[in-house]
mmCIF file of N, CA and C in Angstrom:
data_model
loop_
_atom_site.group_PDB
_atom_site.id
_atom_site.type_symbol
_atom_site.label_atom_id
_atom_site.label_comp_id
_atom_site.label_asym_id
_atom_site.label_seq_id
_atom_site.Cartn_x
_atom_site.Cartn_y
_atom_site.Cartn_z
ATOM 1 N N LEU E 30 27.326 -66.701 -38.413
ATOM 2 C CA LEU E 30 25.984 -66.053 -38.907
ATOM 3 C C LEU E 30 24.773 -66.196 -37.552
ATOM 4 N N MET E 31 24.665 -67.404 -36.878
ATOM 5 C CA MET E 31 23.974 -68.057 -35.614
ATOM 6 C C MET E 31 24.138 -66.526 -34.663
ATOM 7 N N LEU E 32 25.314 -66.032 -34.183
ATOM 8 C CA LEU E 32 25.168 -64.944 -33.214
ATOM 9 C C LEU E 32 25.020 -63.466 -33.499
ATOM 10 N N VAL E 33 24.538 -63.386 -34.598
ATOM 11 C CA VAL E 33 23.961 -61.878 -34.974
ATOM 12 C C VAL E 33 22.757 -61.730 -33.858
ATOM 13 N N PRO E 34 21.894 -62.716 -34.350
ATOM 14 C CA PRO E 34 20.480 -62.418 -33.637
ATOM 15 C C PRO E 34 20.600 -62.675 -32.135
ATOM 16 N N LEU E 35 21.281 -63.428 -31.549
ATOM 17 C CA LEU E 35 21.733 -63.636 -29.988
ATOM 18 C C LEU E 35 22.474 -62.273 -29.519
ATOM 19 N N ILE E 36 23.158 -61.510 -30.561
ATOM 20 C CA ILE E 36 23.741 -60.269 -30.016
ATOM 21 C C ILE E 36 22.533 -59.460 -29.967
ATOM 22 N N GLY E 37 21.404 -59.033 -31.221
ATOM 23 C CA GLY E 37 20.721 -58.131 -31.035
ATOM 24 C C GLY E 37 19.881 -58.607 -29.910
ATOM 25 N N VAL E 38 19.265 -59.780 -29.763
ATOM 26 C CA VAL E 38 18.340 -59.833 -28.318
ATOM 27 C C VAL E 38 19.343 -59.719 -27.255
ATOM 28 N N TYR E 39 20.451 -59.482 -27.018
ATOM 29 C CA TYR E 39 20.966 -59.264 -26.211
ATOM 30 C C TYR E 39 21.509 -57.587 -25.759
ATOM 31 N N SER E 40 21.192 -57.042 -26.703
ATOM 32 C CA SER E 40 21.354 -55.531 -26.584
ATOM 33 C C SER E 40 19.679 -54.916 -26.201
ATOM 34 N N VAL E 41 18.879 -55.793 -26.560
ATOM 35 C CA VAL E 41 17.501 -54.941 -25.944
ATOM 36 C C VAL E 41 17.574 -55.284 -24.407
ATOM 37 N N PHE E 42 18.425 -55.867 -24.044
ATOM 38 C CA PHE E 42 18.229 -56.242 -22.707
ATOM 39 C C PHE E 42 19.065 -55.345 -21.957
ATOM 40 N N ALA E 43 19.896 -54.911 -22.639
ATOM 41 C CA ALA E 43 21.204 -53.919 -21.444
ATOM 42 C C ALA E 43 20.768 -53.073 -20.880
ATOM 43 N N GLN E 44 21.559 -53.073 -19.985
ATOM 44 C CA GLN E 44 21.024 -52.117 -18.391
ATOM 45 C C GLN E 44 21.489 -50.557 -19.172
ATOM 46 N N ALA E 45 20.872 -50.033 -18.035
ATOM 47 C CA ALA E 45 21.439 -48.284 -18.279
ATOM 48 C C ALA E 45 22.886 -48.209 -17.921
ATOM 49 N N PRO E 46 23.425 -47.459 -18.382
ATOM 50 C CA PRO E 46 24.497 -46.964 -17.634
ATOM 51 C C PRO E 46 24.765 -47.005 -16.157
ATOM 52 N N GLN E 47 25.883 -47.423 -15.571
ATOM 53 C CA GLN E 47 25.668 -47.118 -13.920
ATOM 54 C C GLN E 47 26.637 -45.973 -13.612
ATOM 55 N N ARG E 48 25.823 -44.699 -14.166
ATOM 56 C CA ARG E 48 26.698 -43.346 -14.107
ATOM 57 C C ARG E 48 25.589 -42.345 -13.884
ATOM 58 N N MET E 49 25.999 -41.411 -13.396
ATOM 59 C CA MET E 49 25.312 -40.193 -13.144
ATOM 60 C C MET E 49 26.116 -38.920 -13.697
ATOM 61 N N ASN E 50 25.881 -37.921 -14.572
ATOM 62 C CA ASN E 50 26.617 -37.220 -14.914
ATOM 63 C C ASN E 50 26.733 -36.019 -13.899
ATOM 64 N N TYR E 51 27.310 -34.819 -13.607
ATOM 65 C CA TYR E 51 27.649 -34.206 -12.831
ATOM 66 C C TYR E 51 28.386 -33.385 -13.566
ATOM 67 N N GLN E 52 28.113 -31.794 -13.260
ATOM 68 C CA GLN E 52 28.743 -30.388 -13.711
ATOM 69 C C GLN E 52 28.834 -29.238 -12.905
ATOM 70 N N ALA E 53 29.651 -28.565 -13.042
ATOM 71 C CA ALA E 53 30.095 -27.605 -11.556
ATOM 72 C C ALA E 53 30.708 -26.394 -12.090
ATOM 73 N N VAL E 54 30.846 -25.338 -12.145
ATOM 74 C CA VAL E 54 31.642 -24.065 -12.432
ATOM 75 C C VAL E 54 32.272 -23.918 -11.247
ATOM 76 N N ILE E 55 33.742 -23.972 -11.248
ATOM 77 C CA ILE E 55 34.598 -23.864 -9.959
ATOM 78 C C ILE E 55 35.007 -22.610 -10.211
ATOM 79 N N ARG E 56 34.938 -21.961 -8.830
ATOM 80 C CA ARG E 56 35.551 -20.452 -8.968
ATOM 81 C C ARG E 56 36.823 -20.324 -7.788
ATOM 82 N N ASP E 57 37.553 -18.973 -7.982
ATOM 83 C CA ASP E 57 38.266 -19.265 -6.918
ATOM 84 C C ASP E 57 37.588 -18.182 -5.780
ATOM 85 N N ALA E 58 38.681 -17.787 -5.004
ATOM 86 C CA ALA E 58 38.036 -17.111 -3.547
ATOM 87 C C ALA E 58 37.443 -15.738 -4.115
ATOM 88 N N GLN E 59 37.741 -15.201 -5.585
ATOM 89 C CA GLN E 59 37.147 -13.692 -5.698
ATOM 90 C C GLN E 59 35.942 -13.926 -6.482
ATOM 91 N N GLY E 60 35.238 -15.012 -6.862
ATOM 92 C CA GLY E 60 34.422 -15.712 -7.540
ATOM 93 C C GLY E 60 34.820 -15.643 -8.824
ATOM 94 N N ASN E 61 35.983 -15.715 -9.412
ATOM 95 C CA ASN E 61 36.290 -15.799 -10.457
ATOM 96 C C ASN E 61 36.047 -17.111 -11.179
ATOM 97 N N PRO E 62 35.848 -18.010 -12.325
ATOM 98 C CA PRO E 62 35.755 -19.187 -12.903
ATOM 99 C C PRO E 62 37.310 -19.334 -12.757
ATOM 100 N N LEU E 63 37.616 -20.510 -12.793
ATOM 101 C CA LEU E 63 39.148 -20.975 -12.423
ATOM 102 C C LEU E 63 39.656 -20.776 -14.367
ATOM 103 N N ALA E 64 40.732 -21.136 -14.470
ATOM 104 C CA ALA E 64 41.345 -20.741 -15.938
ATOM 105 C C ALA E 64 41.172 -22.578 -16.247
ATOM 106 N N GLY E 65 40.636 -22.218 -17.776
ATOM 107 C CA GLY E 65 40.736 -23.715 -18.204
ATOM 108 C C GLY E 65 41.778 -24.399 -18.761
ATOM 109 N N GLY E 66 41.626 -25.976 -18.193
ATOM 110 C CA GLY E 66 42.911 -26.645 -17.975
ATOM 111 C C GLY E 66 43.522 -26.998 -16.545
ATOM 112 N N THR E 67 42.528 -26.400 -15.306
ATOM 113 C CA THR E 67 42.765 -26.602 -14.491
ATOM 114 C C THR E 67 42.585 -27.455 -13.561
ATOM 115 N N ASN E 68 43.001 -28.535 -13.267
ATOM 116 C CA ASN E 68 42.898 -29.843 -12.521
ATOM 117 C C ASN E 68 42.245 -29.542 -10.969
ATOM 118 N N VAL E 69 41.226 -30.104 -10.978
ATOM 119 C CA VAL E 69 40.542 -29.876 -9.768
ATOM 120 C C VAL E 69 40.104 -31.407 -9.138
ATOM 121 N N SER E 70 39.951 -31.219 -8.161
ATOM 122 C CA SER E 70 40.375 -32.591 -7.286
ATOM 123 C C SER E 70 38.705 -32.956 -6.646
ATOM 124 N N MET E 71 38.109 -33.853 -6.805
ATOM 125 C CA MET E 71 36.683 -34.226 -6.335
ATOM 126 C C MET E 71 36.171 -35.354 -5.768
ATOM 127 N N ARG E 72 35.515 -35.144 -4.501
ATOM 128 C CA ARG E 72 35.539 -36.148 -4.091
ATOM 129 C C ARG E 72 33.599 -36.319 -4.254
ATOM 130 N N PHE E 73 32.949 -37.575 -4.157
ATOM 131 C CA PHE E 73 31.242 -37.438 -4.586
ATOM 132 C C PHE E 73 31.182 -38.530 -3.441
ATOM 133 N N ILE E 74 30.423 -38.248 -2.666
ATOM 134 C CA ILE E 74 30.042 -39.485 -1.408
ATOM 135 C C ILE E 74 28.337 -39.567 -1.610
ATOM 136 N N ILE E 75 28.218 -40.661 -1.796
ATOM 137 C CA ILE E 75 26.329 -41.024 -1.414
ATOM 138 C C ILE E 75 26.168 -41.511 -0.114
ATOM 139 N N ARG E 76 25.153 -40.751 0.224
ATOM 140 C CA ARG E 76 24.925 -41.024 1.508
ATOM 141 C C ARG E 76 23.440 -41.666 2.068
ATOM 142 N N ASN E 77 23.324 -42.363 2.576
ATOM 143 C CA ASN E 77 22.154 -43.028 2.913
ATOM 144 C C ASN E 77 21.294 -42.465 3.975
ATOM 145 N N LEU E 78 20.113 -42.472 3.376
ATOM 146 C CA LEU E 78 18.637 -42.230 4.233
ATOM 147 C C LEU E 78 18.742 -40.538 4.930
ATOM 148 N N ALA E 79 19.815 -39.744 5.072
ATOM 149 C CA ALA E 79 19.640 -38.375 5.592
ATOM 150 C C ALA E 79 21.167 -37.836 4.719
ATOM 151 N N PRO E 80 21.179 -36.484 4.964
ATOM 152 C CA PRO E 80 22.184 -35.730 4.449
ATOM 153 C C PRO E 80 23.367 -36.000 5.008
ATOM 154 N N ASN E 81 23.483 -36.598 6.402
ATOM 155 C CA ASN E 81 24.575 -36.926 7.206
ATOM 156 C C ASN E 81 24.619 -38.110 7.863
ATOM 157 N N GLY E 82 23.995 -38.988 6.991
ATOM 158 C CA GLY E 82 23.917 -40.698 6.887
ATOM 159 C C GLY E 82 24.840 -41.698 6.208
ATOM 160 N N THR E 83 24.842 -42.820 6.730
ATOM 161 C CA THR E 83 26.033 -43.752 6.641
ATOM 162 C C THR E 83 26.650 -43.335 4.953
ATOM 163 N N SER E 84 27.664 -43.357 4.719
ATOM 164 C CA SER E 84 28.434 -43.453 3.196
ATOM 165 C C SER E 84 28.122 -44.772 2.679
ATOM 166 N N VAL E 85 27.565 -44.975 1.388
ATOM 167 C CA VAL E 85 27.547 -46.063 0.600
ATOM 168 C C VAL E 85 28.288 -46.190 -0.577
ATOM 169 N N PHE E 86 28.577 -45.082 -0.790
ATOM 170 C CA PHE E 86 29.428 -44.671 -2.108
ATOM 171 C C PHE E 86 30.394 -43.713 -1.974
ATOM 172 N N GLN E 87 31.894 -43.754 -2.777
ATOM 173 C CA GLN E 87 32.658 -42.777 -2.681
ATOM 174 C C GLN E 87 33.509 -43.024 -3.839
ATOM 175 N N GLU E 88 33.689 -41.571 -4.414
ATOM 176 C CA GLU E 88 34.645 -41.880 -5.411
ATOM 177 C C GLU E 88 35.557 -40.202 -5.695
ATOM 178 N N ASP E 89 36.715 -40.539 -5.999
ATOM 179 C CA ASP E 89 37.449 -39.198 -6.029
ATOM 180 C C ASP E 89 37.897 -39.236 -7.478
ATOM 181 N N ALA E 90 37.703 -38.153 -8.094
ATOM 182 C CA ALA E 90 38.023 -37.858 -9.449
ATOM 183 C C ALA E 90 38.910 -36.680 -9.269
ATOM 184 N N THR E 91 40.067 -36.514 -10.269
ATOM 185 C CA THR E 91 40.592 -35.483 -11.048
ATOM 186 C C THR E 91 40.248 -34.847 -12.060
ATOM 187 N N VAL E 92 39.743 -33.613 -12.037
ATOM 188 C CA VAL E 92 38.558 -33.246 -13.303
ATOM 189 C C VAL E 92 39.228 -31.889 -13.748
ATOM 190 N N PRO E 93 39.701 -32.125 -15.117
ATOM 191 C CA PRO E 93 39.977 -30.598 -15.676
ATOM 192 C C PRO E 93 38.893 -29.715 -16.223
ATOM 193 N N THR E 94 38.955 -28.056 -15.738
ATOM 194 C CA THR E 94 38.200 -27.165 -16.150
ATOM 195 C C THR E 94 37.984 -27.113 -17.744
ATOM 196 N N ASN E 95 37.216 -26.463 -18.095
ATOM 197 C CA ASN E 95 37.112 -25.814 -19.442
ATOM 198 C C ASN E 95 37.382 -24.427 -19.072
ATOM 199 N N GLN E 96 37.517 -23.561 -20.572
ATOM 200 C CA GLN E 96 37.511 -22.359 -20.874
ATOM 201 C C GLN E 96 36.698 -21.369 -19.938
ATOM 202 N N PHE E 97 35.134 -21.875 -19.194
ATOM 203 C CA PHE E 97 34.513 -21.461 -18.606
ATOM 204 C C PHE E 97 34.623 -21.896 -16.948
ATOM 205 N N GLY E 98 35.425 -22.487 -16.798
ATOM 206 C CA GLY E 98 35.929 -22.827 -15.318
ATOM 207 C C GLY E 98 34.966 -24.193 -15.154
ATOM 208 N N LEU E 99 34.042 -24.878 -16.046
ATOM 209 C CA LEU E 99 33.214 -25.724 -16.058
ATOM 210 C C LEU E 99 33.986 -27.443 -15.873
ATOM 211 N N ILE E 100 33.838 -27.994 -14.832
ATOM 212 C CA ILE E 100 33.784 -29.312 -14.818
ATOM 213 C C ILE E 100 32.905 -30.299 -14.963
ATOM 214 N N THR E 101 33.094 -31.304 -15.900
ATOM 215 C CA THR E 101 32.130 -32.607 -16.157
ATOM 216 C C THR E 101 32.648 -33.885 -15.945
ATOM 217 N N HIS E 102 31.882 -34.693 -14.966
ATOM 218 C CA HIS E 102 32.237 -35.815 -14.506
ATOM 219 C C HIS E 102 31.193 -36.649 -14.431
ATOM 220 N N ALA E 103 31.473 -37.932 -14.876
ATOM 221 C CA ALA E 103 30.255 -39.125 -14.882
ATOM 222 C C ALA E 103 30.440 -40.010 -13.181
ATOM 223 N N ILE E 104 29.834 -39.637 -12.555
ATOM 224 C CA ILE E 104 30.057 -40.349 -11.172
ATOM 225 C C ILE E 104 29.875 -41.841 -11.707
ATOM 226 N N GLY E 105 30.864 -42.511 -10.862
ATOM 227 C CA GLY E 105 30.661 -44.033 -11.199
ATOM 228 C C GLY E 105 31.848 -44.161 -12.234
ATOM 229 N N THR E 106 32.400 -43.577 -12.947
ATOM 230 C CA THR E 106 33.428 -43.755 -13.537
ATOM 231 C C THR E 106 34.771 -44.677 -12.949
ATOM 232 N N ASN E 107 34.923 -44.007 -11.823
ATOM 233 C CA ASN E 107 36.028 -44.652 -10.843
ATOM 234 C C ASN E 107 35.366 -45.157 -9.657
ATOM 235 N N GLY E 108 34.716 -45.786 -9.655
ATOM 236 C CA GLY E 108 33.873 -46.767 -8.602
ATOM 237 C C GLY E 108 32.756 -47.279 -9.424
ATOM 238 N N ASN E 109 32.186 -48.298 -8.516
ATOM 239 C CA ASN E 109 31.006 -48.838 -9.075
ATOM 240 C C ASN E 109 29.896 -48.660 -8.126
ATOM 241 N N LEU E 110 28.973 -47.464 -8.893
ATOM 242 C CA LEU E 110 27.646 -47.028 -8.423
ATOM 243 C C LEU E 110 26.853 -48.499 -8.267
ATOM 244 N N ALA E 111 26.992 -49.511 -9.051
ATOM 245 C CA ALA E 111 26.137 -50.781 -8.530
ATOM 246 C C ALA E 111 26.179 -51.241 -7.359
ATOM 247 N N VAL E 112 27.077 -51.137 -6.156
ATOM 248 C CA VAL E 112 26.892 -51.149 -4.890
ATOM 249 C C VAL E 112 26.051 -50.528 -4.350
ATOM 250 N N VAL E 113 25.318 -49.433 -4.634
ATOM 251 C CA VAL E 113 24.544 -48.778 -3.961
ATOM 252 C C VAL E 113 22.945 -49.334 -3.973
ATOM 253 N N ASP E 114 22.595 -49.568 -2.804
ATOM 254 C CA ASP E 114 21.266 -50.034 -3.033
ATOM 255 C C ASP E 114 20.211 -49.290 -2.681
ATOM 256 N N TRP E 115 19.485 -49.008 -4.151
ATOM 257 C CA TRP E 115 18.556 -47.654 -4.475
ATOM 258 C C TRP E 115 17.697 -47.906 -3.949
ATOM 259 N N THR E 116 17.142 -48.870 -3.541
ATOM 260 C CA THR E 116 15.731 -49.428 -3.037
ATOM 261 C C THR E 116 15.413 -49.136 -1.288
ATOM 262 N N ASN E 117 16.754 -48.641 -0.924
ATOM 263 C CA ASN E 117 17.154 -48.705 0.534
ATOM 264 C C ASN E 117 16.585 -47.122 1.043
ATOM 265 N N GLY E 118 15.315 -46.170 0.747
ATOM 266 C CA GLY E 118 15.322 -44.970 1.297
ATOM 267 C C GLY E 118 16.133 -44.170 0.332
ATOM 268 N N PRO E 119 15.748 -43.097 0.858
ATOM 269 C CA PRO E 119 16.834 -41.931 0.103
ATOM 270 C C PRO E 119 17.988 -41.991 -0.031
ATOM 271 N N LYS E 120 18.472 -41.294 -0.859
ATOM 272 C CA LYS E 120 20.018 -41.060 -0.697
ATOM 273 C C LYS E 120 20.666 -39.292 -1.310
ATOM 274 N N TYR E 121 21.874 -39.297 -0.892
ATOM 275 C CA TYR E 121 21.999 -37.782 -0.866
ATOM 276 C C TYR E 121 23.339 -37.974 -1.419
ATOM 277 N N LEU E 122 23.404 -36.853 -2.313
ATOM 278 C CA LEU E 122 25.008 -36.703 -2.750
ATOM 279 C C LEU E 122 26.084 -35.472 -2.098
ATOM 280 N N GLN E 123 27.130 -35.823 -1.662
ATOM 281 C CA GLN E 123 27.752 -34.871 -0.819
ATOM 282 C C GLN E 123 29.031 -34.479 -1.982
ATOM 283 N N VAL E 124 29.208 -33.259 -1.953
ATOM 284 C CA VAL E 124 30.463 -33.051 -3.320
ATOM 285 C C VAL E 124 31.120 -32.509 -2.204
ATOM 286 N N LEU E 125 32.328 -32.542 -2.791
ATOM 287 C CA LEU E 125 33.618 -32.031 -1.899
ATOM 288 C C LEU E 125 34.779 -31.637 -3.113
ATOM 289 N N ALA E 126 35.781 -30.507 -3.123
ATOM 290 C CA ALA E 126 36.464 -30.228 -4.152
ATOM 291 C C ALA E 126 37.678 -29.497 -3.397
ATOM 292 N N ASP E 127 38.642 -29.634 -4.341
ATOM 293 C CA ASP E 127 39.951 -28.848 -3.997
ATOM 294 C C ASP E 127 40.805 -28.427 -5.130
ATOM 295 N N PRO E 128 40.267 -26.878 -5.484
ATOM 296 C CA PRO E 128 40.221 -26.535 -6.825
ATOM 297 C C PRO E 128 42.137 -26.331 -6.948
ATOM 298 N N THR E 129 43.048 -26.879 -5.929
ATOM 299 C CA THR E 129 44.365 -26.589 -6.263
ATOM 300 C C THR E 129 44.790 -28.093 -7.095
ATOM 301 N N GLY E 130 43.880 -28.889 -7.168
ATOM 302 C CA GLY E 130 44.016 -30.532 -7.831
ATOM 303 C C GLY E 130 44.996 -31.478 -6.572
ATOM 304 N N GLY E 131 44.775 -30.702 -5.123
ATOM 305 C CA GLY E 131 45.102 -31.440 -4.011
ATOM 306 C C GLY E 131 44.194 -32.515 -3.367
ATOM 307 N N SER E 132 44.185 -32.737 -2.298
ATOM 308 C CA SER E 132 43.486 -33.404 -1.195
ATOM 309 C C SER E 132 43.010 -32.673 -0.021
ATOM 310 N N ASN E 133 42.743 -31.372 0.065
ATOM 311 C CA ASN E 133 42.305 -30.190 0.892
ATOM 312 C C ASN E 133 41.196 -30.054 0.501
ATOM 313 N N TYR E 134 40.413 -31.140 0.878
ATOM 314 C CA TYR E 134 38.698 -30.466 0.409
ATOM 315 C C TYR E 134 38.040 -29.641 0.985
ATOM 316 N N THR E 135 36.949 -29.206 0.235
ATOM 317 C CA THR E 135 36.071 -28.161 1.134
ATOM 318 C C THR E 135 34.884 -28.641 0.696
ATOM 319 N N ASP E 136 33.940 -28.715 1.662
ATOM 320 C CA ASP E 136 32.371 -29.303 1.954
ATOM 321 C C ASP E 136 31.451 -28.314 0.550
ATOM 322 N N MET E 137 31.196 -28.942 -0.474
ATOM 323 C CA MET E 137 30.502 -27.782 -1.234
ATOM 324 C C MET E 137 29.142 -28.018 -0.925
ATOM 325 N N GLY E 138 28.620 -29.333 0.034
ATOM 326 C CA GLY E 138 27.141 -29.268 0.243
ATOM 327 C C GLY E 138 26.785 -30.995 -0.305
ATOM 328 N N THR E 139 25.561 -31.030 0.235
ATOM 329 C CA THR E 139 25.008 -32.044 0.100
ATOM 330 C C THR E 139 23.426 -31.759 -0.100
ATOM 331 N N THR E 140 23.008 -32.800 -1.282
ATOM 332 C CA THR E 140 21.609 -32.491 -1.908
ATOM 333 C C THR E 140 20.981 -33.780 -2.017
ATOM 334 N N GLN E 141 19.570 -34.361 -1.868
ATOM 335 C CA GLN E 141 19.005 -35.536 -2.204
ATOM 336 C C GLN E 141 19.358 -35.622 -3.554
ATOM 337 N N LEU E 142 19.243 -36.641 -3.902
ATOM 338 C CA LEU E 142 19.012 -37.751 -5.175
ATOM 339 C C LEU E 142 17.976 -37.733 -5.465
ATOM 340 N N MET E 143 17.283 -36.952 -6.507
ATOM 341 C CA MET E 143 15.708 -37.039 -6.944
ATOM 342 C C MET E 143 15.735 -38.033 -8.543
ATOM 343 N N SER E 144 14.558 -38.528 -8.572
ATOM 344 C CA SER E 144 14.563 -39.017 -9.910
ATOM 345 C C SER E 144 14.354 -38.219 -11.190
ATOM 346 N N VAL E 145 15.107 -38.994 -12.382
ATOM 347 C CA VAL E 145 15.198 -38.181 -13.374
ATOM 348 C C VAL E 145 14.558 -38.631 -14.219
ATOM 349 N N PRO E 146 13.727 -37.881 -15.350
ATOM 350 C CA PRO E 146 12.879 -38.513 -16.455
ATOM 351 C C PRO E 146 13.332 -39.673 -17.067
ATOM 352 N N PHE E 147 14.574 -40.056 -17.317
ATOM 353 C CA PHE E 147 14.900 -41.659 -18.035
ATOM 354 C C PHE E 147 14.599 -42.591 -16.792
ATOM 355 N N ALA E 148 14.821 -42.369 -15.584
ATOM 356 C CA ALA E 148 14.104 -43.244 -14.437
ATOM 357 C C ALA E 148 12.880 -43.411 -14.254
ATOM 358 N N LEU E 149 12.001 -42.578 -14.482
ATOM 359 C CA LEU E 149 10.682 -42.240 -14.275
ATOM 360 C C LEU E 149 10.220 -43.091 -15.556
ATOM 361 N N PHE E 150 10.803 -42.855 -16.586
ATOM 362 C CA PHE E 150 10.341 -43.963 -17.653
ATOM 363 C C PHE E 150 10.559 -45.157 -17.544
ATOM 364 N N ALA E 151 11.750 -45.768 -17.360
ATOM 365 C CA ALA E 151 11.899 -46.742 -17.293
ATOM 366 C C ALA E 151 11.002 -47.837 -16.289
ATOM 367 N N ALA E 152 10.856 -47.016 -15.091
ATOM 368 C CA ALA E 152 10.059 -47.820 -14.207
ATOM 369 C C ALA E 152 8.665 -47.841 -14.532
ATOM 370 N N ASN E 153 8.188 -47.169 -15.325
ATOM 371 C CA ASN E 153 6.447 -46.601 -15.700
ATOM 372 C C ASN E 153 6.390 -47.801 -17.299
ATOM 373 N N SER E 154 7.484 -48.343 -17.742
ATOM 374 C CA SER E 154 7.284 -48.383 -19.370
ATOM 375 C C SER E 154 6.923 -49.752 -19.204
ATOM 376 N N LEU E 155 6.399 -50.529 -20.362
ATOM 377 C CA LEU E 155 6.216 -51.912 -20.392
ATOM 378 C C LEU E 155 7.171 -52.319 -20.876
ATOM 379 N N SER E 156 7.356 -53.743 -20.616
ATOM 380 C CA SER E 156 8.659 -54.538 -20.838
ATOM 381 C C SER E 156 8.020 -54.847 -22.447
ATOM 382 N N GLY E 157 9.820 -55.081 -22.862
ATOM 383 C CA GLY E 157 9.391 -55.638 -24.302
ATOM 384 C C GLY E 157 8.798 -56.854 -24.655
ATOM 385 N N PRO E 158 8.577 -57.292 -26.055
ATOM 386 C CA PRO E 158 7.793 -58.738 -25.936
ATOM 387 C C PRO E 158 8.394 -60.128 -25.621
ATOM 388 N N ARG E 159 7.738 -60.761 -25.175
ATOM 389 C CA ARG E 159 8.556 -61.916 -24.321
ATOM 390 C C ARG E 159 8.969 -63.188 -25.296
ATOM 391 N N ASP E 160 8.235 -63.092 -26.374
ATOM 392 C CA ASP E 160 8.393 -64.229 -27.318
ATOM 393 C C ASP E 160 9.706 -63.767 -27.967
ATOM 394 N N PRO E 161 10.400 -64.610 -28.403
ATOM 395 C CA PRO E 161 11.754 -64.722 -29.285
ATOM 396 C C PRO E 161 11.734 -63.871 -30.761
ATOM 397 N N ALA E 162 10.677 -64.704 -31.074
ATOM 398 C CA ALA E 162 10.296 -63.994 -32.368
ATOM 399 C C ALA E 162 9.947 -62.628 -32.472
ATOM 400 N N ALA E 163 8.991 -62.112 -31.492
ATOM 401 C CA ALA E 163 8.200 -60.967 -31.615
ATOM 402 C C ALA E 163 9.892 -60.318 -31.430
ATOM 403 N N ARG E 164 10.644 -60.525 -30.096
ATOM 404 C CA ARG E 164 11.946 -59.929 -29.991
ATOM 405 C C ARG E 164 12.716 -59.538 -31.640
ATOM 406 N N GLN E 165 12.905 -60.441 -32.432
ATOM 407 C CA GLN E 165 13.623 -60.336 -33.598
ATOM 408 C C GLN E 165 13.143 -59.480 -34.148
ATOM 409 N N ALA E 166 11.691 -59.914 -34.217
ATOM 410 C CA ALA E 166 11.278 -58.645 -35.488
ATOM 411 C C ALA E 166 11.468 -57.274 -35.267
ATOM 412 N N LEU E 167 11.439 -57.061 -33.468
ATOM 413 C CA LEU E 167 12.072 -55.422 -33.309
ATOM 414 C C LEU E 167 13.174 -55.193 -33.704
ATOM 415 N N LEU E 168 14.239 -56.383 -33.952
ATOM 416 C CA LEU E 168 15.833 -55.881 -34.615
ATOM 417 C C LEU E 168 15.833 -55.571 -36.366
ATOM 418 N N VAL E 169 15.021 -56.165 -36.774
ATOM 419 C CA VAL E 169 14.596 -55.998 -38.261
ATOM 420 C C VAL E 169 14.443 -54.460 -38.823
#
């Protein structure tokens, strides 16, 4: 019975998931979306400071397309995003893909990662109450 309040207080301080959503429509050479269920090999590289900067994270994934050729992957599922020092300047995401499911990757481009509303809110929101009794009151 004593653990229930402790578990509740712990959940108030839970961290945001160490993952980023990624979606893309994968097309063949004629520009048609790939058929549903096609396994596509993806490589995600986070680069530091510039589009061709040092790699600070890399993850490979095999992702199936849906009926529209869409792939969806949470970057950080197969790698540890916590290793990225987000305070050390801008970061860039480079995406490589092999629509045949192999390892013959094509560079799909690199783009700067920008803040999302969730992160902007977290950076500017108030901290929760410091008093344990007040924290417990939030859980009731």
